CSV table of C-alpha atoms and ligand atoms in Angstrom, one decimal:
chain,number,residue,atom,x,y,z
A,1,MET,CA,-7.0,-29.2,41.3
A,2,GLU,CA,-8.1,-26.4,43.7
A,3,ASP,CA,-5.2,-24.3,42.5
A,4,THR,CA,-6.6,-23.7,38.9
A,5,MET,CA,-9.2,-21.0,38.7
A,6,TRP,CA,-12.0,-23.4,37.5
A,7,GLY,CA,-10.5,-26.5,39.4
A,8,GLY,CA,-13.9,-26.7,42.0
A,9,ARG,CA,-15.6,-29.3,39.9
A,10,PHE,CA,-12.9,-31.4,38.7
A,11,SER,CA,-11.4,-34.3,40.5
A,12,GLU,CA,-8.5,-35.1,38.1
A,13,SER,CA,-5.8,-32.8,37.2
A,14,ILE,CA,-5.2,-31.8,33.6
A,15,ASP,CA,-3.2,-33.9,31.6
A,16,GLU,CA,0.3,-32.2,31.2
A,17,ARG,CA,0.1,-32.2,27.3
A,18,MET,CA,-3.4,-31.0,27.3
A,19,ALA,CA,-2.6,-28.2,29.7
A,20,ARG,CA,0.4,-27.1,27.2
A,21,PHE,CA,-2.0,-27.4,24.4
A,22,GLN,CA,-4.5,-24.8,26.1
A,23,ASN,CA,-2.2,-22.7,27.4
A,24,SER,CA,-2.3,-19.3,26.0
A,25,TYR,CA,0.2,-17.2,28.2
A,26,PRO,CA,3.1,-17.8,25.7
A,27,PHE,CA,1.5,-15.2,23.4
A,28,ASP,CA,-1.5,-13.7,25.3
A,29,TRP,CA,1.1,-12.2,27.8
A,30,ARG,CA,1.2,-9.3,25.5
A,31,LEU,CA,-2.3,-8.3,26.5
A,32,TRP,CA,-1.0,-7.5,30.1
A,33,ALA,CA,-1.5,-3.5,29.8
A,34,GLU,CA,-5.0,-4.0,28.5
A,35,ASP,CA,-6.0,-6.7,30.9
A,36,ILE,CA,-5.0,-4.5,33.8
A,37,ARG,CA,-6.7,-1.5,32.4
A,38,GLY,CA,-9.7,-3.3,32.0
A,39,SER,CA,-9.6,-5.2,35.3
A,40,ALA,CA,-9.2,-1.5,36.8
A,41,ALA,CA,-12.2,0.0,35.3
A,42,TRP,CA,-14.3,-3.2,36.1
A,43,ALA,CA,-13.1,-2.7,39.7
A,44,ARG,CA,-14.4,1.1,39.5
A,45,GLN,CA,-17.9,-0.3,38.3
A,46,LEU,CA,-17.9,-2.9,41.0
A,47,HIS,CA,-17.4,-0.1,43.5
A,48,THR,CA,-20.3,2.0,42.2
A,49,ALA,CA,-22.3,-0.9,42.0
A,50,GLY,CA,-21.8,-1.6,45.8
A,51,ILE,CA,-19.7,-4.8,45.4
A,52,LEU,CA,-16.6,-3.3,46.7
A,53,SER,CA,-16.1,-1.0,49.5
A,54,ASP,CA,-13.9,2.2,49.2
A,55,GLY,CA,-10.9,0.2,51.1
A,56,GLU,CA,-11.4,-2.8,48.7
A,57,LEU,CA,-11.4,-0.6,45.7
A,58,ALA,CA,-8.0,1.0,46.5
A,59,ALA,CA,-6.7,-2.2,47.7
A,60,LEU,CA,-7.5,-3.6,44.3
A,61,LEU,CA,-6.3,-0.8,42.5
A,62,ALA,CA,-2.8,-0.7,44.2
A,63,GLY,CA,-2.4,-4.0,43.6
A,64,LEU,CA,-3.2,-3.8,39.7
A,65,ASP,CA,-0.8,-0.9,39.9
A,66,ALA,CA,1.9,-2.8,41.2
A,67,VAL,CA,1.2,-5.8,38.7
A,68,ARG,CA,1.7,-3.4,36.0
A,69,ALA,CA,4.8,-2.0,37.4
A,70,GLU,CA,6.0,-5.7,37.3
A,71,TYR,CA,5.1,-6.1,33.7
A,72,ALA,CA,6.3,-2.5,32.6
A,73,GLU,CA,9.8,-3.0,34.1
A,74,GLY,CA,10.2,-6.7,33.3
A,75,ARG,CA,10.1,-8.3,36.5
A,76,PHE,CA,6.7,-10.2,36.3
A,77,GLN,CA,7.6,-13.9,37.1
A,78,ALA,CA,5.0,-16.1,35.2
A,79,ARG,CA,4.3,-19.6,36.5
A,80,PRO,CA,3.9,-22.7,34.3
A,81,ASP,CA,0.2,-23.1,35.6
A,82,ASP,CA,-0.5,-19.3,34.5
A,83,GLU,CA,-3.0,-20.8,31.8
A,84,ASP,CA,-3.5,-17.2,30.1
A,85,ILE,CA,-2.6,-13.6,30.8
A,86,HIS,CA,-6.0,-13.2,32.7
A,87,SER,CA,-5.3,-16.0,35.4
A,88,ALA,CA,-1.8,-14.6,35.6
A,89,VAL,CA,-2.7,-11.1,36.6
A,90,GLU,CA,-5.4,-12.3,39.0
A,91,ARG,CA,-3.0,-14.9,40.7
A,92,ARG,CA,-0.3,-12.2,41.1
A,93,LEU,CA,-2.9,-9.8,42.3
A,94,GLY,CA,-3.9,-12.2,44.9
A,95,GLU,CA,-0.4,-12.5,46.0
A,96,LEU,CA,0.1,-8.7,46.3
A,97,ALA,CA,-3.3,-7.5,47.4
A,98,GLY,CA,-4.4,-10.5,49.3
A,99,ALA,CA,-8.1,-12.3,49.6
A,100,VAL,CA,-9.7,-9.2,48.4
A,101,ALA,CA,-8.4,-10.3,44.6
A,102,GLY,CA,-10.9,-12.7,44.8
A,103,LYS,CA,-13.4,-10.3,44.4
A,104,LEU,CA,-12.6,-8.9,41.1
A,105,HIS,CA,-14.1,-11.4,39.1
A,106,THR,CA,-17.6,-10.9,40.2
A,107,GLY,CA,-19.8,-10.8,37.5
A,108,ARG,CA,-17.3,-10.8,34.9
A,109,SER,CA,-16.2,-13.9,32.8
A,110,ARG,CA,-13.1,-14.4,30.8
A,111,ASN,CA,-15.2,-14.4,27.9
A,112,ASP,CA,-16.0,-10.6,28.1
A,113,GLN,CA,-12.8,-9.8,29.5
A,114,VAL,CA,-10.5,-11.3,26.7
A,115,ALA,CA,-12.9,-9.6,24.0
A,116,THR,CA,-12.3,-6.5,25.6
A,117,ASP,CA,-8.5,-6.8,25.7
A,118,VAL,CA,-8.1,-7.9,22.5
A,119,ARG,CA,-10.2,-4.7,21.3
A,120,LEU,CA,-8.2,-2.6,23.2
A,121,TRP,CA,-5.1,-4.0,21.7
A,122,THR,CA,-6.4,-4.0,18.4
A,123,LEU,CA,-7.2,-0.2,18.8
A,124,GLY,CA,-3.4,0.5,19.7
A,125,ALA,CA,-2.1,-1.8,16.7
A,126,ILE,CA,-4.4,0.3,14.7
A,127,ALA,CA,-2.7,3.6,15.8
A,128,ARG,CA,0.6,2.1,14.9
A,129,ALA,CA,-0.1,1.0,11.7
A,130,ASP,CA,-1.4,4.4,10.9
A,131,ALA,CA,1.6,6.1,11.8
A,132,GLY,CA,3.7,3.7,9.7
A,133,LEU,CA,1.6,4.2,6.8
A,134,ARG,CA,1.8,8.1,7.1
A,135,GLU,CA,5.7,8.0,7.2
A,136,LEU,CA,5.7,5.8,3.9
A,137,GLN,CA,3.1,8.3,2.4
A,138,ALA,CA,5.4,11.3,3.5
A,139,ALA,CA,8.4,9.5,1.8
A,140,LEU,CA,6.6,9.1,-1.3
A,141,LEU,CA,5.3,12.5,-1.3
A,142,ALA,CA,8.8,14.2,-0.6
A,143,GLN,CA,10.1,12.1,-3.3
A,144,SER,CA,7.2,13.3,-5.7
A,145,GLU,CA,8.0,16.7,-4.8
A,146,ALA,CA,11.8,16.2,-5.3
A,147,ALA,CA,11.1,14.9,-9.0
A,148,GLY,CA,9.6,18.1,-10.5
A,149,GLU,CA,8.6,17.3,-14.2
A,150,ALA,CA,11.0,14.4,-14.7
A,151,LEU,CA,9.5,11.9,-17.0
A,152,LEU,CA,9.3,8.1,-16.8
A,153,PRO,CA,8.1,5.8,-19.5
A,154,GLY,CA,4.8,4.5,-18.1
A,155,TYR,CA,3.9,0.9,-18.5
A,156,THR,CA,1.0,-1.4,-18.8
A,157,HIS,CA,1.3,-5.1,-19.1
A,158,LEU,CA,5.0,-4.3,-18.5
A,159,GLN,CA,5.0,-3.0,-21.9
A,160,ARG,CA,6.2,0.6,-22.6
A,161,ALA,CA,2.9,2.5,-23.1
A,162,GLN,CA,3.0,6.3,-22.6
A,163,PRO,CA,5.2,8.8,-21.1
A,164,ILE,CA,4.4,10.1,-17.6
A,165,LEU,CA,5.9,12.1,-15.0
A,166,LEU,CA,8.0,10.4,-12.3
A,167,ALA,CA,6.1,12.1,-9.7
A,168,HIS,CA,3.0,10.8,-11.0
A,169,TRP,CA,4.1,7.1,-10.7
A,170,LEU,CA,5.4,8.0,-7.2
A,171,LEU,CA,1.9,9.3,-6.1
A,172,SER,CA,0.2,6.3,-7.6
A,173,HIS,CA,1.6,4.3,-4.8
A,174,PHE,CA,0.6,7.1,-2.2
A,175,TRP,CA,-3.4,6.8,-2.8
A,176,PRO,CA,-3.7,3.1,-2.0
A,177,ILE,CA,-2.1,3.9,1.2
A,178,GLN,CA,-4.4,6.4,1.9
A,179,ARG,CA,-7.3,4.1,1.4
A,180,ASP,CA,-5.5,1.6,3.9
A,181,ARG,CA,-5.5,4.4,6.3
A,182,ALA,CA,-9.2,5.0,5.9
A,183,ARG,CA,-9.8,1.4,6.1
A,184,LEU,CA,-8.2,1.2,9.4
A,185,ALA,CA,-9.7,4.2,10.8
A,186,ASP,CA,-13.3,2.4,9.7
A,187,CYS,CA,-11.9,-0.8,11.4
A,188,ALA,CA,-11.1,1.2,14.6
A,189,ARG,CA,-14.6,2.5,14.8
A,190,ARG,CA,-16.2,-1.1,14.9
A,191,ALA,CA,-13.4,-2.1,17.2
A,192,ALA,CA,-14.4,0.7,19.8
A,193,VAL,CA,-17.3,-1.5,21.0
A,194,LEU,CA,-17.2,-2.6,24.6
A,195,PRO,CA,-17.8,-6.2,25.3
A,196,LEU,CA,-17.5,-6.2,29.1
A,197,GLY,CA,-20.4,-6.3,31.0
A,198,SER,CA,-21.6,-9.5,28.8
A,199,GLY,CA,-20.5,-12.1,31.2
A,200,ALA,CA,-20.0,-15.4,29.9
A,201,LEU,CA,-22.7,-15.1,27.4
A,202,ALA,CA,-25.9,-13.9,29.0
A,203,GLY,CA,-24.7,-10.5,30.6
A,204,THR,CA,-23.6,-9.6,34.1
A,205,PRO,CA,-26.4,-9.6,37.0
A,206,LEU,CA,-24.9,-6.9,38.5
A,207,ASN,CA,-26.3,-3.2,38.1
A,208,ILE,CA,-23.2,-1.9,36.0
A,209,ASP,CA,-23.4,1.5,34.0
A,210,ARG,CA,-21.9,0.0,30.9
A,211,ALA,CA,-22.0,3.6,29.0
A,212,ALA,CA,-19.7,4.7,31.8
A,213,LEU,CA,-17.6,1.4,31.6
A,214,ALA,CA,-17.4,1.8,28.0
A,215,ALA,CA,-16.3,5.8,28.4
A,216,ASP,CA,-14.0,4.9,31.2
A,217,LEU,CA,-12.0,2.5,28.8
A,218,GLY,CA,-12.3,4.8,25.6
A,219,PHE,CA,-14.9,2.7,23.7
A,220,ALA,CA,-17.6,4.5,21.8
A,221,ALA,CA,-20.3,2.4,23.0
A,222,ALA,CA,-21.3,-0.7,24.7
A,223,SER,CA,-22.2,-3.7,22.7
A,224,PRO,CA,-25.9,-4.5,22.0
A,225,ASN,CA,-26.0,-8.3,22.4
A,226,SER,CA,-23.8,-10.5,25.0
A,227,LEU,CA,-23.8,-13.5,23.1
A,228,ASP,CA,-22.5,-11.6,19.9
A,229,ALA,CA,-20.0,-9.6,22.0
A,230,VAL,CA,-18.2,-12.5,23.5
A,231,SER,CA,-17.6,-14.3,20.0
A,232,ASP,CA,-17.4,-11.3,17.9
A,233,ARG,CA,-14.0,-11.2,16.3
A,234,ASP,CA,-15.0,-9.2,13.1
A,235,PHE,CA,-12.6,-6.5,14.4
A,236,VAL,CA,-9.8,-8.9,14.3
A,237,ALA,CA,-10.8,-10.3,10.6
A,238,GLU,CA,-11.0,-6.7,9.5
A,239,PHE,CA,-7.6,-5.6,11.2
A,240,LEU,CA,-6.3,-8.6,9.1
A,241,PHE,CA,-7.9,-7.4,6.0
A,242,CYS,CA,-6.6,-4.2,6.3
A,243,ALA,CA,-3.0,-5.9,7.1
A,244,ALA,CA,-3.4,-8.2,4.0
A,245,THR,CA,-4.4,-5.1,1.7
A,246,ILE,CA,-1.3,-2.9,3.1
A,247,GLY,CA,0.9,-6.3,2.3
A,248,THR,CA,-0.5,-6.3,-1.2
A,249,HIS,CA,0.2,-2.7,-1.8
A,250,LEU,CA,3.7,-2.8,-0.3
A,251,SER,CA,4.4,-5.9,-2.5
A,252,ARG,CA,3.2,-3.7,-5.6
A,253,LEU,CA,5.4,-1.0,-4.8
A,254,ALA,CA,8.2,-3.3,-4.1
A,255,GLU,CA,7.6,-5.1,-7.3
A,256,ASP,CA,8.1,-1.8,-9.5
A,257,MET,CA,11.4,-1.1,-7.1
A,258,VAL,CA,12.8,-4.5,-7.9
A,259,ILE,CA,12.3,-3.7,-11.5
A,260,TYR,CA,13.3,-0.4,-11.8
A,261,SER,CA,16.4,-1.3,-10.0
A,262,THR,CA,17.9,-3.9,-12.4
A,263,SER,CA,20.8,-3.1,-14.5
A,264,GLU,CA,18.2,-3.4,-17.4
A,265,PHE,CA,16.0,-0.6,-16.2
A,266,GLY,CA,18.4,1.3,-14.0
A,267,PHE,CA,15.7,4.0,-13.2
A,268,VAL,CA,16.4,3.9,-9.6
A,269,THR,CA,19.5,3.3,-7.4
A,270,LEU,CA,18.7,1.8,-3.7
A,271,ALA,CA,20.9,3.2,-1.0
A,272,ASP,CA,23.4,0.8,0.3
A,273,ALA,CA,21.6,1.2,3.8
A,274,TYR,CA,18.4,-0.6,2.3
A,275,SER,CA,20.3,-3.5,0.3
A,276,THR,CA,22.5,-6.5,0.9
A,277,GLY,CA,25.4,-8.1,-0.9
A,278,SER,CA,26.1,-11.7,-1.7
A,279,SER,CA,28.1,-13.8,-0.2
A,280,LEU,CA,29.5,-15.3,-3.4
A,281,MET,CA,29.3,-12.6,-6.0
A,282,PRO,CA,31.2,-9.6,-5.1
A,283,GLN,CA,29.7,-7.5,-7.5
A,284,LYS,CA,25.9,-7.9,-6.4
A,285,LYS,CA,23.9,-5.4,-4.5
A,286,ASN,CA,20.4,-7.1,-4.1
A,287,PRO,CA,16.9,-5.1,-3.1
A,288,ASP,CA,16.5,-7.2,-0.3
A,289,SER,CA,14.3,-4.5,1.5
A,290,PHE,CA,11.7,-4.5,-1.2
A,291,GLU,CA,12.0,-8.2,-2.0
A,292,LEU,CA,11.1,-8.8,1.8
A,293,LEU,CA,8.3,-6.3,1.6
A,294,ARG,CA,7.1,-8.2,-1.3
A,295,GLY,CA,7.4,-11.5,0.7
A,296,LYS,CA,5.8,-10.3,3.7
A,297,SER,CA,2.6,-10.0,2.1
A,298,GLY,CA,2.3,-13.8,2.1
A,299,ARG,CA,2.0,-14.1,5.7
A,300,LEU,CA,-0.4,-11.2,6.1
A,301,VAL,CA,-2.8,-12.5,3.4
A,302,GLY,CA,-2.1,-16.1,5.1
A,303,HIS,CA,-3.3,-14.9,8.8
A,304,LEU,CA,-6.4,-13.1,7.1
A,305,VAL,CA,-7.6,-16.7,5.5
A,306,GLY,CA,-6.5,-18.5,8.7
A,307,MET,CA,-8.7,-16.1,10.9
A,308,LEU,CA,-11.9,-16.2,8.7
A,309,THR,CA,-11.2,-20.1,8.8
A,310,VAL,CA,-11.5,-20.4,12.6
A,311,LEU,CA,-14.5,-18.1,12.6
A,312,LYS,CA,-16.4,-19.8,10.0
A,313,GLY,CA,-19.2,-22.3,11.6
A,314,LEU,CA,-18.4,-21.5,15.2
A,315,PRO,CA,-21.6,-22.1,17.4
A,316,ALA,CA,-22.9,-19.4,19.6
A,317,ALA,CA,-21.0,-17.7,21.7
A,318,TYR,CA,-17.6,-18.1,23.0
A,319,ASP,CA,-15.5,-21.3,22.2
A,320,LYS,CA,-12.0,-21.8,22.9
A,321,ASP,CA,-11.5,-21.8,19.1
A,322,LEU,CA,-11.4,-18.0,19.3
A,323,GLN,CA,-7.9,-18.2,21.4
A,324,GLU,CA,-6.7,-18.4,18.0
A,325,ASP,CA,-7.2,-15.0,17.2
A,326,LYS,CA,-4.1,-13.7,18.9
A,327,GLU,CA,-1.3,-15.1,17.1
A,328,PRO,CA,-2.3,-13.8,13.5
A,329,LEU,CA,-3.3,-10.5,15.2
A,330,PHE,CA,-0.2,-10.1,16.8
A,331,ASP,CA,2.0,-11.4,13.9
A,332,ALA,CA,0.2,-8.9,11.5
A,333,ALA,CA,0.6,-5.8,13.7
A,334,ASP,CA,4.3,-6.9,14.3
A,335,THR,CA,5.0,-7.6,10.6
A,336,LEU,CA,3.6,-3.9,9.7
A,337,GLU,CA,5.6,-2.5,12.4
A,338,LEU,CA,8.8,-4.1,11.2
A,339,ALA,CA,8.1,-3.5,7.3
A,340,LEU,CA,6.5,0.0,7.2
A,341,PRO,CA,9.4,2.1,8.5
A,342,VAL,CA,11.6,-0.1,6.0
A,343,ALA,CA,9.5,0.8,3.1
A,344,ALA,CA,9.4,4.5,4.3
A,345,GLY,CA,13.3,4.6,4.6
A,346,ALA,CA,14.0,2.7,1.3
A,347,ILE,CA,11.8,5.1,-0.7
A,348,ALA,CA,13.4,8.1,1.1
A,349,THR,CA,16.7,7.2,0.4
A,350,ALA,CA,16.0,5.9,-3.2
A,351,ARG,CA,18.1,7.9,-5.9
A,352,PHE,CA,15.8,8.0,-9.0
A,353,ASN,CA,18.0,8.1,-12.3
A,354,THR,CA,16.1,10.7,-14.5
A,355,GLY,CA,18.4,10.4,-17.2
A,356,ARG,CA,17.8,6.8,-17.5
A,357,MET,CA,14.2,7.0,-17.6
A,358,HIS,CA,14.0,9.8,-20.2
A,359,ALA,CA,16.4,7.8,-22.6
A,360,ALA,CA,14.0,4.8,-22.2
A,361,ILE,CA,11.0,6.9,-23.6
A,362,ASP,CA,10.9,6.0,-27.3
A,363,ASP,CA,9.0,7.1,-30.2
A,364,ALA,CA,6.5,4.4,-30.1
A,365,MET,CA,5.2,5.6,-27.0
A,366,LEU,CA,4.0,8.8,-28.5
A,367,ALA,CA,1.8,6.7,-31.3
A,368,THR,CA,-1.4,7.4,-28.9
A,369,ASP,CA,-0.5,10.9,-29.5
A,370,LEU,CA,0.0,10.6,-33.3
A,371,ALA,CA,-3.4,9.2,-33.5
A,372,ASP,CA,-4.7,12.4,-31.3
A,373,TYR,CA,-2.8,14.4,-34.0
A,374,LEU,CA,-5.1,12.8,-36.4
A,375,VAL,CA,-8.2,13.4,-34.3
A,376,GLU,CA,-7.5,16.9,-33.6
A,377,ARG,CA,-7.5,17.1,-37.5
A,378,ALA,CA,-11.2,15.5,-37.3
A,379,VAL,CA,-10.2,11.9,-38.4
A,380,PRO,CA,-12.3,9.4,-36.6
A,381,PHE,CA,-10.2,7.9,-33.8
A,382,ARG,CA,-10.6,4.2,-35.2
A,383,GLU,CA,-9.2,5.5,-38.7
A,384,ALA,CA,-6.3,7.4,-37.0
A,385,HIS,CA,-5.5,4.3,-35.0
A,386,LYS,CA,-5.3,2.3,-38.0
A,387,ALA,CA,-3.3,4.5,-39.9
A,388,VAL,CA,-0.7,5.0,-37.1
A,389,GLY,CA,-0.5,1.2,-36.7
A,390,ALA,CA,0.6,1.2,-40.4
A,391,LEU,CA,3.1,3.9,-39.6
A,392,VAL,CA,4.4,1.5,-36.6
A,393,ARG,CA,4.7,-1.2,-38.8
A,394,ALA,CA,6.6,0.7,-41.6
A,395,ALA,CA,9.2,1.9,-38.8
A,396,GLU,CA,9.5,-1.5,-37.6
A,397,ALA,CA,10.3,-2.9,-41.3
A,398,ARG,CA,12.9,-0.2,-42.0
A,399,GLY,CA,14.3,-0.7,-38.5
A,400,VAL,CA,14.0,2.9,-37.7
A,401,ALA,CA,12.2,5.2,-35.0
A,402,LEU,CA,8.7,6.8,-35.8
A,403,SER,CA,10.3,10.1,-36.2
A,404,ALA,CA,12.9,9.1,-38.7
A,405,LEU,CA,10.5,8.1,-41.1
A,406,PRO,CA,10.4,9.9,-44.3
A,407,PHE,CA,7.3,12.5,-44.3
A,408,GLU,CA,6.0,10.7,-47.3
A,409,VAL,CA,5.3,7.6,-45.5
A,410,TYR,CA,3.4,9.6,-43.0
A,411,ARG,CA,1.2,10.9,-46.3
A,412,THR,CA,0.8,7.5,-47.6
A,413,CYS,CA,-0.7,6.2,-44.2
A,414,HIS,CA,-3.0,9.4,-43.8
A,415,ALA,CA,-3.6,12.3,-46.0
A,416,ALA,CA,-4.3,14.6,-42.8
A,417,PHE,CA,-0.6,14.2,-41.8
A,418,GLU,CA,1.2,17.5,-42.2
A,419,GLU,CA,4.9,18.6,-41.7
A,420,ASP,CA,4.2,19.9,-38.4
A,421,VAL,CA,3.7,16.0,-37.1
A,422,LEU,CA,7.0,15.9,-35.9
A,423,ASP,CA,6.1,18.4,-33.1
A,424,VAL,CA,4.3,15.2,-31.8
A,425,PHE,CA,7.9,13.5,-30.7
A,426,SER,CA,8.1,15.3,-27.5
A,427,PRO,CA,7.4,13.2,-24.4
A,428,ALA,CA,7.0,16.3,-22.2
A,429,ARG,CA,4.5,17.6,-24.9
A,430,SER,CA,2.6,14.4,-24.6
A,431,ALA,CA,2.5,14.5,-20.8
A,432,ALA,CA,1.8,18.0,-20.6
A,433,SER,CA,-1.4,17.6,-22.7
A,434,ARG,CA,-3.0,15.3,-20.3
A,435,GLN,CA,-4.5,18.0,-18.2
A,436,VAL,CA,-7.6,16.7,-16.4
A,437,PRO,CA,-7.4,16.4,-12.7
A,438,GLY,CA,-5.8,13.0,-12.0
A,439,ALA,CA,-3.9,13.0,-15.1
A,440,THR,CA,-0.2,13.1,-15.6
A,441,ALA,CA,0.4,16.8,-17.0
A,442,PRO,CA,2.6,18.9,-14.4
A,443,ALA,CA,-0.3,21.2,-13.5
A,444,ALA,CA,-2.5,18.2,-12.7
A,445,VAL,CA,0.4,16.6,-10.7
A,446,ARG,CA,0.8,19.8,-8.9
A,447,LEU,CA,-2.8,19.8,-7.6
A,448,GLN,CA,-2.3,16.1,-6.7
A,449,ILE,CA,0.6,16.9,-4.5
A,450,GLU,CA,-1.4,19.6,-2.9
A,451,GLN,CA,-4.2,17.0,-2.5
A,452,ALA,CA,-1.7,14.5,-1.2
A,453,ARG,CA,-0.4,16.9,1.5
A,454,ALA,CA,-3.5,17.5,2.9
A,455,CYS,CA,-3.7,13.9,3.9
A,456,LEU,CA,-0.7,14.0,6.2
B,1,LIG,N1,-7.3,-17.6,26.8
B,1,LIG,C1,-8.6,-17.5,26.4
B,1,LIG,C2,-8.7,-16.9,25.0
B,1,LIG,O1,-7.9,-16.3,24.7
B,1,LIG,C3,-9.6,-16.6,27.4
B,1,LIG,C4,-10.9,-17.0,27.6
B,1,LIG,C5,-11.3,-18.1,28.1
B,1,LIG,N2,-12.3,-18.7,28.3
B,1,LIG,C6,-13.0,-19.5,28.5
B,1,LIG,N3,-14.4,-19.8,28.7
B,1,LIG,N4,-12.4,-20.7,28.8
B,1,LIG,O2,-9.9,-17.1,24.4
C-alpha cells in the first residue's frame, strides 16, 4: 500500500473493482495542462514562502516542463495505478526530478488542486465555445446581408401569419446566440476565482500570497472561503446551463431549417456537404446536419440536470461525488466544439429559394393589414378585426383569394372600404410598414444588421 499517495494509514490493498470504480484518470487526464500549470504556480509560491530553495524550485519547474512535454508530444505513459491526473503528474515528476517532487504537495490538497484545474479548463472551454458561436453568428449575418429585401412568410403556431424579411428571420437566430455569448462571459467571471490555497478545507497553513497566485494563473481574485472554494462547482453547472441553452437555440434553428428544406416548403436547399443520403431510397437527401444539431440538445440538457443532481444535498466541503463534474463538463464542451462549426457551415452554404418563399405568401397573410387599413380610417380595431374576419370567411366560401373578392363584398363587410383597398395586397408594402426598431421593414432590418455587425 505504500505506493499509493495515501497508503500510509492502510494495511490492506484496495479492492481491484473499487480501484477501477474510483479511478478518474481515464477522463481527467485531459486536465494535464491545467494541472501542470497550477503546480508550477504553486511551486513558485512555495519558493516565495521559503519552503523551496532556488535549486529545488528550478528542479521542480524543469521536471514539470518535462512532464508537460511528454503529454504534449503524446509520450506520457500512464500506469494502471495512477488514480487521477494529479497523482499521475506527481508520480512522473518524482521519476524525472527525484525526491524534491515530494515537496510539491506541501500545503496543498487535491481538493483545492482539482477545483483550480477544472476552473482553468472551463475558462478555456468558454473561450472555444465563444469562438464557435461567433462563427455561427457570422454565417447568419452574412446570409442576412445577402438576403436583401427578400420576403418570407412569417409563421406563428407554424401557421402562415404575416410577411417578413428573410433577413429578419435569419437574425432572429443571431440574437439568442448573442445572449449565449453574454452568458458565457458572465460564467467566465465567476469561474475566474482561485481556489488554490484552500487546502483540503480549512486553508493552507503556509504564508502564501493568494492574490499573487491568482494573478500568476490568470484568475481575477482568490476565493473568500476555503470550504466553499473546494466544493463550489457552480461554474460547472453554469457552463452546462449555457451549453444546454445553446443546444436549445441550435435545435430551434435546426427545426426551422429542417422544415424549410422539405419539398413541401422548399424555402431552402442545403449544400450536399451538409446533407447525407439514404442507403435505401436513391432520391433522398436528408438534412442530417440540422437533425443532429437538434438531437445534440438532448445530451446538453441532460448534463445540466445530471450535474445539479450530483451537487444537490452534498455536505460541506469536498466530497468524492464532485469527481462526477468532469465527464458532463468535457462532453458538453466537446459537443459544442463539434456542433458549432457544423451549424456555421450548414448555414453559410445553404441556398435560400426566395421565389418559393414569395410564392408562399398568400393574401390571407395580409388580413392584419386590411384591418389596419380600416383603423387608419378611424375604425376601432375590434370592429375592423370583425369586418376582415367576415371577408376571410366570404373568400373561403367562394374559394377565392381575398384580393379576388368583388368590391361590393368589401363594402358589405364595412362601409369604410374604398376602391384603393386592393393596394393592401402587397407583401412588400406590408413589411415596409413595420418600421419601428426591431420590426421587419427593410430600413429597420438594415439597422439591425448594423447592430449585429457591432457584436462581431
Ligand atoms: N480525482 C478527484 C476529483 O476529481 C481529485 C480530488 C480527490 N480528493 C480527495 N480528497 N480524494 O475530484
